[in-house]
Short mmCIF file of C-alpha atoms in Angstrom, two decimals:
data_model
loop_
_atom_site.label_atom_id
_atom_site.label_comp_id
_atom_site.label_asym_id
_atom_site.label_seq_id
_atom_site.Cartn_x
_atom_site.Cartn_y
_atom_site.Cartn_z
CA MET A 1 114.14 105.49 76.31
CA GLU A 2 116.08 107.17 79.15
CA LYS A 3 116.96 104.91 82.29
CA VAL A 4 115.65 106.79 85.60
CA ASN A 5 116.76 105.21 89.32
CA GLY A 6 116.00 101.81 87.82
CA THR A 7 112.63 102.78 85.82
CA TYR A 8 112.55 103.69 81.96
CA ILE A 9 110.82 106.62 80.96
CA HIS A 10 109.78 107.06 77.71
CA ASN A 11 109.13 110.05 76.32
CA ALA A 12 106.45 111.83 73.93
CA GLN A 13 105.37 114.71 71.96
CA HIS A 14 101.45 115.66 71.40
CA GLN A 15 100.61 116.77 68.23
CA TRP A 16 97.02 118.67 66.98
CA SER A 17 96.26 120.28 63.31
CA GLU A 18 93.34 121.80 62.12
CA ASP A 19 91.98 120.72 58.39
CA ALA A 20 93.58 123.22 56.08
CA ALA A 21 90.47 122.28 53.91
CA GLY A 22 87.87 122.46 56.21
CA SER A 23 85.35 121.28 53.96
CA GLN A 24 84.36 118.53 57.22
CA GLY A 25 85.40 120.92 59.89
CA ASN A 26 87.41 118.09 61.15
CA LEU A 27 89.93 118.93 63.97
CA GLN A 28 92.17 116.17 63.80
CA MET A 29 94.46 115.92 67.27
CA ALA A 30 97.01 113.14 67.98
CA ALA A 31 98.53 112.17 71.35
CA ALA A 32 101.22 110.33 72.14
CA LEU A 33 100.64 109.49 75.26
CA CYS A 34 103.60 107.34 76.94
CA ILE A 35 104.29 104.54 79.04
CA PRO A 36 102.13 102.72 81.15
CA GLY A 37 100.95 104.93 83.42
CA ALA A 38 101.69 108.96 83.04
CA THR A 39 102.67 112.62 84.09
CA THR A 40 101.66 115.79 82.43
CA ASP A 41 103.80 118.38 81.20
CA MET A 42 101.74 120.95 80.00
CA ASP A 43 104.54 123.17 78.44
CA LYS A 44 106.23 120.37 77.22
CA GLY A 45 103.45 118.39 75.93
CA VAL A 46 104.38 114.79 77.80
CA PHE A 47 102.93 112.21 79.55
CA GLN A 48 104.13 109.63 81.75
CA ILE A 49 102.87 107.20 84.31
CA SER A 50 103.72 104.35 87.10
CA TYR A 51 102.80 100.89 85.34
CA TYR A 52 99.53 99.04 85.87
CA PHE A 53 100.48 95.65 87.54
CA LEU A 54 98.91 92.71 85.54
CA SER A 55 97.51 90.14 87.51
CA GLU A 56 99.34 87.70 84.80
CA THR A 57 102.34 88.94 85.96
CA SER A 58 101.72 88.20 89.24
CA TRP A 59 102.25 84.61 88.44
CA MET A 60 105.07 84.68 85.70
CA SER A 61 106.56 86.24 89.39
CA LEU A 62 105.95 83.81 91.60
CA PHE A 63 107.21 80.90 89.56
CA MET A 64 110.27 83.19 88.83
CA ALA A 65 110.62 83.76 92.63
CA LEU A 66 110.32 80.22 93.14
CA VAL A 67 112.80 79.47 90.72
CA ALA A 68 115.21 81.89 91.66
CA ALA A 69 114.54 80.87 95.43
CA PHE A 70 115.45 77.00 94.85
CA THR A 71 119.15 78.62 93.01
CA LEU A 72 119.47 80.49 95.91
CA ARG A 73 119.11 77.85 98.14
CA SER A 74 121.52 75.73 95.73
CA ILE A 75 124.26 77.91 95.66
CA ASN A 76 124.38 79.11 99.06
CA ARG A 77 125.22 82.48 98.28
CA PHE A 78 125.18 84.40 101.22
CA GLY A 79 127.36 81.62 103.01
CA ASN A 80 125.04 81.20 105.77
CA SER A 81 123.11 78.48 105.01
CA HIS A 82 119.81 80.81 104.13
CA LEU A 83 118.06 82.52 101.59
CA VAL A 84 118.46 85.97 103.40
CA LEU A 85 122.17 88.43 103.52
CA PHE A 86 121.22 89.31 107.04
CA TYR A 87 119.88 86.40 108.82
CA VAL A 88 118.71 86.98 112.28
CA GLU A 89 117.61 84.45 115.03
CA TYR A 90 117.21 85.95 118.47
CA HIS A 91 116.87 84.10 121.25
CA THR A 92 114.79 86.51 123.30
CA PRO A 93 111.45 87.71 122.76
CA TRP A 94 110.51 91.69 122.65
CA TYR A 95 108.09 93.33 124.60
CA MET A 96 105.08 95.72 125.01
CA ALA A 97 107.96 98.31 126.62
CA GLU A 98 110.48 98.66 124.33
CA LEU A 99 107.46 99.77 121.69
CA PHE A 100 108.88 103.16 122.98
CA PRO A 101 112.18 103.11 122.36
CA PHE A 102 111.41 101.83 119.08
CA ILE A 103 109.21 104.56 118.07
CA LEU A 104 112.26 106.92 118.87
CA LEU A 105 113.81 105.28 116.74
CA GLY A 106 111.61 105.87 113.60
CA VAL A 107 111.60 109.51 114.50
CA PHE A 108 115.33 109.80 114.07
CA GLY A 109 114.61 107.91 110.86
CA ALA A 110 112.29 109.97 109.89
CA LEU A 111 114.44 113.25 110.71
CA TRP A 112 117.70 111.75 109.17
CA GLY A 113 115.57 110.91 106.34
CA THR A 114 114.52 114.86 105.60
CA LEU A 115 117.46 115.83 106.27
CA PHE A 116 119.46 113.66 103.83
CA ILE A 117 116.94 114.59 101.34
CA ARG A 118 117.41 118.07 101.90
CA CYS A 119 120.45 118.12 101.87
CA ASN A 120 120.99 115.86 98.93
CA ILE A 121 119.07 117.92 96.68
CA ALA A 122 120.80 121.03 97.94
CA TRP A 123 124.20 119.29 96.76
CA GLY A 124 122.40 117.83 93.37
CA ARG A 125 121.54 122.03 92.48
CA ARG A 126 124.71 122.58 92.76
CA ARG A 127 126.16 120.05 91.79
CA LYS A 128 124.81 121.21 88.16
CA THR A 129 126.07 124.79 88.44
CA THR A 130 129.68 123.76 89.15
CA ARG A 131 132.79 122.41 86.95
CA LEU A 132 131.49 118.65 88.65
CA ARG A 133 129.32 118.73 85.95
CA LYS A 134 131.10 117.92 83.10
CA ASN A 135 134.00 116.45 85.08
CA PRO A 136 132.01 113.63 87.25
CA VAL A 137 135.20 111.47 86.89
CA LEU A 138 136.75 113.98 88.54
CA GLU A 139 134.28 113.80 91.40
CA VAL A 140 134.31 110.26 92.06
CA ILE A 141 137.77 110.58 92.01
CA VAL A 142 138.43 113.34 94.91
CA VAL A 143 135.31 111.94 96.56
CA THR A 144 136.59 108.31 96.96
CA ALA A 145 140.25 109.75 97.97
CA ILE A 146 138.55 111.42 100.60
CA ARG A 147 136.34 108.70 102.29
CA ALA A 148 139.22 106.58 101.97
CA VAL A 149 141.76 108.58 104.35
CA ILE A 150 138.81 109.91 106.68
CA ALA A 151 137.43 105.80 106.99
CA TYR A 152 139.99 103.67 107.40
CA PRO A 153 141.29 104.31 111.21
CA ASN A 154 137.66 103.53 112.33
CA PRO A 155 136.84 99.60 111.95
CA TYR A 156 133.43 100.41 111.59
CA THR A 157 133.97 102.35 108.46
CA ARG A 158 136.55 100.23 107.13
CA GLN A 159 134.83 97.20 106.67
CA SER A 160 132.05 96.33 104.01
CA THR A 161 128.51 97.99 104.62
CA SER A 162 127.20 93.91 104.35
CA GLU A 163 129.79 93.04 107.11
CA LEU A 164 128.82 96.09 109.42
CA ILE A 165 124.97 95.65 109.33
CA SER A 166 125.41 91.76 109.53
CA GLU A 167 127.98 92.64 112.62
CA MET A 168 125.18 94.88 113.93
CA PHE A 169 122.82 92.79 113.84
CA ASN A 170 124.03 90.30 115.78
CA ASP A 171 122.91 88.50 118.73
CA CYS A 172 126.24 88.34 121.27
CA GLY A 173 126.60 84.96 122.17
CA ALA A 174 129.29 83.05 124.33
CA PHE A 175 132.17 82.76 121.98
CA GLU A 176 131.96 85.94 119.83
CA SER A 177 135.07 88.02 119.59
CA SER A 178 133.19 91.61 118.64
CA GLN A 179 133.64 94.92 120.65
CA LEU A 180 130.17 95.00 120.87
CA CYS A 181 130.46 91.88 122.56
CA ASP A 182 132.68 92.59 125.38
CA TYR A 183 130.57 92.58 128.33
CA ILE A 184 131.76 91.62 131.32
CA ASN A 185 130.60 87.67 132.68
CA ASP A 186 130.10 86.19 135.54
CA PRO A 187 132.82 83.16 136.31
CA ASN A 188 130.39 81.21 138.28
CA MET A 189 127.64 81.63 135.10
CA THR A 190 126.41 77.93 134.69
CA ARG A 191 123.66 79.58 132.14
CA PRO A 192 122.86 77.47 128.44
CA VAL A 193 125.07 79.39 126.05
CA ASP A 194 121.82 80.37 124.09
CA ASP A 195 120.58 81.97 127.47
CA ILE A 196 123.21 84.45 128.37
CA PRO A 197 121.66 86.88 130.77
CA ASP A 198 122.10 90.88 130.51
CA ARG A 199 125.50 91.64 131.64
CA PRO A 200 127.13 94.71 132.64
CA ALA A 201 129.17 96.74 129.50
CA GLY A 202 133.04 96.19 129.33
CA PHE A 203 135.61 98.59 127.73
CA GLY A 204 135.24 96.99 124.52
CA VAL A 205 131.52 97.81 124.68
CA TYR A 206 132.27 101.39 125.43
CA THR A 207 135.41 101.69 122.89
CA ALA A 208 132.90 100.14 120.39
CA MET A 209 129.95 103.22 121.29
CA TRP A 210 132.04 105.95 120.69
CA GLN A 211 133.63 104.29 117.30
CA LEU A 212 130.31 104.36 115.73
CA ALA A 213 129.10 107.33 116.99
CA LEU A 214 131.88 108.81 114.87
CA ALA A 215 131.40 105.99 111.94
CA LEU A 216 127.61 107.58 112.27
CA ILE A 217 128.33 110.66 111.55
CA PHE A 218 130.51 110.00 108.61
CA LYS A 219 128.26 107.97 107.34
CA ILE A 220 125.70 110.76 107.29
CA VAL A 221 127.75 113.29 105.99
CA ILE A 222 129.80 111.19 103.27
CA THR A 223 126.35 109.69 101.77
CA ILE A 224 125.09 113.02 101.46
CA PHE A 225 127.69 113.68 98.60
CA THR A 226 127.97 110.06 97.49
CA PHE A 227 124.25 109.37 96.51
CA GLY A 228 123.81 110.92 92.81
CA MET A 229 127.55 110.95 91.37
CA LYS A 230 128.10 108.65 87.73
CA ILE A 231 128.32 105.62 89.81
CA PRO A 232 126.25 102.55 90.14
CA SER A 233 125.73 103.22 93.84
CA GLY A 234 122.51 102.23 95.84
CA LEU A 235 121.00 103.61 98.92
CA LEU A 236 118.90 100.79 100.49
CA ILE A 237 122.40 99.45 102.07
CA PRO A 238 123.58 102.77 103.14
CA SER A 239 120.83 103.74 104.62
CA MET A 240 120.36 100.69 106.55
CA ALA A 241 123.75 100.43 107.86
CA MET A 242 123.35 103.84 109.47
CA GLY A 243 119.68 103.23 110.89
CA ALA A 244 121.78 99.85 112.11
CA MET A 245 124.25 101.55 113.90
CA ALA A 246 122.00 103.95 115.68
CA GLY A 247 119.87 100.93 116.41
CA ARG A 248 122.62 99.10 118.44
CA MET A 249 123.82 102.32 120.27
CA VAL A 250 120.23 102.33 121.49
CA GLY A 251 119.04 98.38 122.04
CA ILE A 252 123.34 98.93 124.30
CA GLY A 253 121.67 101.30 126.33
CA VAL A 254 118.77 100.13 126.83
CA GLU A 255 120.41 96.99 127.85
CA GLN A 256 122.39 98.78 130.20
CA LEU A 257 119.54 100.59 131.89
CA ALA A 258 117.63 97.29 132.29
CA TYR A 259 120.73 95.76 134.00
CA HIS A 260 121.50 99.05 136.41
CA HIS A 261 118.05 99.49 137.18
CA HIS A 262 116.25 96.49 136.71
CA ASP A 263 113.88 97.99 139.80
CA TRP A 264 112.53 100.34 138.14
CA ILE A 265 108.63 100.17 137.54
CA ILE A 266 109.28 99.80 133.51
CA PHE A 267 111.61 97.28 133.66
CA GLN A 268 110.31 95.48 136.82
CA ASN A 269 107.38 93.35 135.51
CA TRP A 270 109.77 91.54 132.59
CA CYS A 271 113.44 92.52 133.28
CA ARG A 272 114.01 90.24 136.51
CA PRO A 273 117.85 90.62 137.76
CA GLY A 274 119.99 87.81 135.75
CA ALA A 275 117.52 87.38 133.24
CA ASP A 276 118.11 88.04 129.24
CA CYS A 277 115.92 91.09 128.74
CA VAL A 278 116.96 93.71 125.74
CA THR A 279 118.44 91.80 122.86
CA PRO A 280 120.93 95.20 121.19
CA GLY A 281 120.52 93.61 117.63
CA LEU A 282 116.93 94.17 117.44
CA TYR A 283 117.22 97.46 117.91
CA ALA A 284 120.13 97.57 114.86
CA MET A 285 117.27 95.87 112.88
CA VAL A 286 114.47 98.35 114.06
CA GLY A 287 117.08 101.31 113.48
CA ALA A 288 117.62 99.91 109.89
CA ALA A 289 113.88 100.29 108.95
CA ALA A 290 113.34 103.48 110.15
CA CYS A 291 116.13 105.27 108.05
CA LEU A 292 115.33 103.53 105.47
CA GLY A 293 111.55 104.41 105.58
CA GLY A 294 112.32 107.78 106.00
CA VAL A 295 114.70 108.21 103.11
CA THR A 296 112.44 106.18 100.67
CA ARG A 297 108.25 106.69 102.60
CA MET A 298 108.09 103.21 102.45
CA THR A 299 105.89 101.57 104.48
CA VAL A 300 104.87 98.06 103.32
CA SER A 301 106.72 97.26 101.30
CA LEU A 302 109.65 98.43 103.88
CA VAL A 303 108.72 95.91 106.15
CA VAL A 304 108.61 93.05 103.21
CA ILE A 305 112.03 94.08 101.92
CA MET A 306 113.30 93.90 105.69
CA PHE A 307 111.68 90.22 105.71
CA GLU A 308 113.59 89.38 102.67
CA VAL A 309 117.08 90.10 104.01
CA THR A 310 116.62 89.27 107.64
CA GLY A 311 114.22 86.47 107.62
CA GLY A 312 112.54 88.19 110.99
CA LEU A 313 108.99 87.14 110.39
CA GLU A 314 108.27 87.20 114.31
CA TYR A 315 109.44 90.90 114.87
CA ILE A 316 106.71 92.67 112.73
CA VAL A 317 104.85 94.76 115.02
CA PRO A 318 109.15 96.23 115.96
CA LEU A 319 109.13 96.92 112.33
CA MET A 320 106.25 97.91 111.53
CA ALA A 321 105.78 100.99 114.33
CA ALA A 322 109.05 101.63 113.45
CA ALA A 323 108.50 102.29 109.96
CA VAL A 324 104.83 104.17 110.91
CA THR A 325 106.36 106.21 112.97
CA SER A 326 109.19 107.29 110.27
CA LYS A 327 106.59 107.50 107.69
CA LEU A 328 104.22 110.47 109.21
CA VAL A 329 107.13 112.23 111.12
CA ALA A 330 108.56 112.61 107.87
CA ASN A 331 105.86 113.52 106.21
CA ALA A 332 105.04 116.40 108.58
CA PHE A 333 107.93 117.79 106.33
CA GLY A 334 107.58 116.64 103.15
CA LYS A 335 105.68 113.87 101.18
CA GLU A 336 108.77 113.18 99.00
CA GLY A 337 110.96 110.89 98.99
CA ILE A 338 114.54 110.95 97.85
CA TYR A 339 113.51 108.71 94.46
CA GLU A 340 110.47 111.24 93.88
CA ALA A 341 113.05 114.59 94.86
CA HIS A 342 115.49 112.91 92.27
CA ILE A 343 113.27 112.48 89.46
CA ASP A 344 112.13 116.56 90.17
CA LEU A 345 115.07 117.61 90.49
CA ASN A 346 115.89 116.34 86.81
CA GLY A 347 112.78 117.25 85.87
CA TYR A 348 111.64 113.96 84.53
CA PRO A 349 107.54 113.66 84.00
CA PHE A 350 106.20 111.50 86.43
CA LEU A 351 102.65 111.03 87.23
CA ASP A 352 102.59 108.67 90.49
CA VAL A 353 99.70 106.47 91.24
CA LYS A 354 99.23 107.45 94.50
CA ASP A 355 98.70 111.24 93.61
CA GLU A 356 95.20 112.47 93.33
CA PHE A 357 94.97 114.63 90.16
CA THR A 358 91.98 116.51 89.65
CA HIS A 359 92.59 117.89 86.04
CA CYS A 360 89.72 120.60 85.07
CA THR A 361 91.06 120.41 81.42
CA LEU A 362 90.00 118.30 78.43
CA ALA A 363 92.41 116.18 76.21
CA THR A 364 91.69 118.89 73.72
CA ASP A 365 93.80 121.68 76.30
CA VAL A 366 97.08 119.70 76.45
CA MET A 367 97.74 119.13 72.73
CA ARG A 368 100.89 120.04 71.03
CA PRO A 369 100.92 122.18 69.36
CA ARG A 370 98.94 125.11 69.30
CA ARG A 371 97.71 126.91 66.73
CA GLY A 372 100.33 128.71 65.31
CA GLU A 373 103.05 126.51 65.31
CA PRO A 374 104.01 123.59 62.41
CA LEU A 375 101.48 121.01 62.04
CA LEU A 376 100.24 117.49 63.03
CA SER A 377 103.19 115.37 61.33
CA VAL A 378 101.46 112.44 59.88
CA LEU A 379 102.07 109.84 57.36
CA THR A 380 99.66 109.71 54.39
CA GLN A 381 98.33 106.43 53.52
CA ASP A 382 100.05 106.57 49.64
CA ARG A 383 101.58 109.05 47.72
CA MET A 384 104.48 110.03 50.27
CA THR A 385 108.28 108.98 49.01
CA MET A 386 110.81 106.91 50.77
CA GLU A 387 112.76 110.12 50.86
CA ASP A 388 109.68 112.15 52.16
CA VAL A 389 109.17 109.54 55.30
CA GLU A 390 113.13 109.81 55.70
CA THR A 391 113.01 113.80 55.61
CA LEU A 392 110.33 113.69 58.22
CA ILE A 393 111.81 111.34 60.59
CA LYS A 394 114.92 112.99 60.48
CA ASP A 395 113.65 116.39 61.14
CA THR A 396 111.36 115.30 64.49
CA ASP A 397 112.16 112.81 67.42
CA TYR A 398 108.49 112.05 67.31
CA ASN A 399 108.16 108.40 68.83
CA GLY A 400 105.69 107.69 66.10
CA PHE A 401 103.22 109.07 63.71
CA PRO A 402 99.48 108.69 62.48
CA VAL A 403 98.63 107.44 59.12
CA VAL A 404 95.99 109.17 57.62
CA VAL A 405 93.76 109.11 54.34
CA SER A 406 95.46 112.09 52.84
CA ARG A 407 96.62 115.57 54.04
CA ASP A 408 93.05 117.14 52.82
CA SER A 409 90.92 114.55 54.41
CA GLU A 410 93.33 113.49 57.71
CA CYS A 411 90.86 110.41 58.77
CA LEU A 412 93.15 108.19 61.41
CA ILE A 413 94.12 104.62 58.96
CA GLY A 414 96.17 103.71 62.18
CA PHE A 415 99.53 104.12 63.68
CA ALA A 416 103.46 103.72 62.88
CA GLN A 417 106.11 103.81 65.59
CA ARG A 418 109.19 105.37 64.24
CA ARG A 419 111.62 101.96 65.41
CA GLU A 420 109.72 100.19 63.09
CA LEU A 421 109.75 102.30 60.21
CA ILE A 422 113.72 103.17 60.07
CA LEU A 423 113.96 99.61 60.99
CA ALA A 424 111.46 98.65 57.69
CA ILE A 425 113.30 101.09 55.62
CA LYS A 426 116.26 99.68 56.41
CA ASN A 427 115.45 96.38 55.45
CA ALA A 428 114.22 97.02 52.33
CA ARG A 429 116.71 98.98 51.37
CA GLN A 430 119.43 96.17 51.78
CA ARG A 431 117.13 93.76 50.66
CA GLN A 432 114.39 94.79 47.88
CA GLU A 433 115.62 95.48 45.17
CA GLY A 434 114.80 98.36 42.72
CA ILE A 435 113.83 100.64 46.03
CA VAL A 436 115.34 104.03 45.81
CA SER A 437 114.91 107.85 47.63
CA ASN A 438 112.02 107.97 45.39
CA SER A 439 110.43 104.95 45.61
CA ILE A 440 106.52 105.33 46.90
CA ARG A 441 105.41 103.81 49.66
CA TYR A 442 102.09 102.49 50.99
CA PHE A 443 100.03 101.60 53.92
CA THR A 444 96.84 100.21 52.07
CA GLU A 445 96.20 96.76 50.93
CA GLU A 446 96.65 97.32 47.60
CA ALA A 447 99.26 99.26 45.34
CA PRO A 448 98.14 102.67 43.99
CA GLU A 449 97.96 102.98 40.78
CA LEU A 450 101.09 104.45 39.48
CA PRO A 451 102.50 105.42 35.70
CA ALA A 452 103.96 102.71 34.05
CA ASN A 453 107.45 103.84 34.31
CA SER A 454 107.01 104.62 38.12
CA LEU A 455 109.56 103.26 40.29
CA HIS A 456 109.31 99.89 42.05
CA PRO A 457 106.48 100.88 45.25
CA MET A 458 107.46 99.42 49.22
CA LYS A 459 104.34 98.12 51.33
CA LEU A 460 104.94 98.90 54.30
CA ARG A 461 101.12 97.63 55.76
CA CYS A 462 102.83 95.08 58.45
CA ILE A 463 103.87 98.12 60.63
CA LEU A 464 101.11 99.84 61.03
CA ASN A 465 98.98 99.48 63.37
CA LEU A 466 95.36 99.50 62.70
CA SER A 467 93.54 99.74 65.78
CA PRO A 468 95.18 102.31 67.64
CA PHE A 469 93.80 103.49 71.16
CA THR A 470 91.63 106.61 70.46
CA VAL A 471 89.46 108.64 72.43
CA THR A 472 87.91 112.12 71.78
CA ASP A 473 89.22 115.67 72.23
CA HIS A 474 86.21 116.41 74.75
CA THR A 475 87.53 113.23 76.94
CA PRO A 476 88.17 114.60 80.54
CA MET A 477 92.07 114.64 81.54
CA GLU A 478 91.06 112.78 84.71
CA THR A 479 89.57 110.09 82.28
CA VAL A 480 92.66 109.69 80.50
CA VAL A 481 94.85 109.07 83.52
CA ASP A 482 93.05 106.81 84.38
CA ILE A 483 93.20 104.76 80.71
CA PHE A 484 96.67 104.68 81.21
CA GLN A 485 96.83 103.36 84.70
CA GLN A 486 94.46 100.69 83.85
CA LEU A 487 95.54 99.62 80.79
CA GLY A 488 99.26 100.23 81.00
CA LEU A 489 98.68 102.57 77.20
CA ARG A 490 102.16 103.56 75.19
CA GLN A 491 100.12 105.99 73.48
CA CYS A 492 96.60 107.14 73.22
CA LEU A 493 95.71 108.91 69.41
CA VAL A 494 92.68 111.85 70.23
CA THR A 495 90.76 112.64 67.01
CA ARG A 496 87.59 114.39 66.41
CA SER A 497 84.88 112.76 63.66
CA GLY A 498 87.55 110.37 63.56
#
């Protein structure tokens, strides 16, 4: 198995052979169609499909989530007495007129996501053709040094990304010391601490605005080069940080516009002088969702993620507006998210369950090898020596082998996994006396009749799958794909007349 962006991908081989004897006109094929859910690669004969989520898994997931939440609450992992990383609590509701800037943030997230995907994939292709492919450590060192030198002077690039997001989401209170909260206060104000009205921006706010603009440009550029390097780094938090910075700047702009022009028709109904009308932290949260959606092309799951990290369930409409806008606009430039694009870049076979495939082929049309190529690699139920099995395993890279009656009569008996064969042979050599390379191994219930002076045979019946899932060679490929998606199969054997 290979691990790709957090997903295990299991390669498979497809084989078929024509019965040389031809006594029964029996064309026998075997296809190892791997991992639940699958994609087809006709030239390589590889199948992959996404997992089918079983109902039993839902109950186990619910229970484990309950245990995790209880444990997280007990240890107070984030130091804020809450279960979420970026807990938000705003004292001002959002208004319908604010949907317009929320949608604009969705458009920004889509454009940023499209730009990032194209530039990052272009750099990924370039990386494969340069010395960086053979020297990943050098790339990490160089990029890290450049990032450290450029990022240090700016306070918003110097701090950790999690701290940056928390500051962007923060609602300015009476005792906040951040530059983003450096407003000009009215000395005669006697309002409650949680009900501070909109105020004109001070010098610190304007300084923070241009620092945020520079930090946003820097993070956009540097993330293009860092994502895909040979280091354990993700994209969720960096994308949220860029969206939060853009959203905070937009929120401050709308806030100041409403303060200085509260007599405009768009502000008259909901923003009166001396009122707390606009919450810039909410715009940061919406911007974070927009940018994350533009990169990953997620919608519903994206909103759920934002709920999980912020606890802001009451802001479902702004988040959905930004997420849907981001996806719709981004899809106009391409439907592939960053993870799908990297799967294609690395040549990993994968079939997305969201895609619809109209196959005009049958199962027999995708089997490998073709006529004129080496015959199907199989195990017979008896008469093969340990050396024959070890040679077959050494000379092939298949993940399993069909077990047939004999080479002349290739009627299917079962299926033996490569890993289990290797383990069984290894254990037999260590624990059983008389097992050597010339020992006969068999998959039947009873040992075959051997001469009196023959070596001790080895029984492998226990590792044989006697009921592998099979389909006929005339099964449509649409049905085969559905079978893998719905049943979560790891392999499927394709036969004709048994």
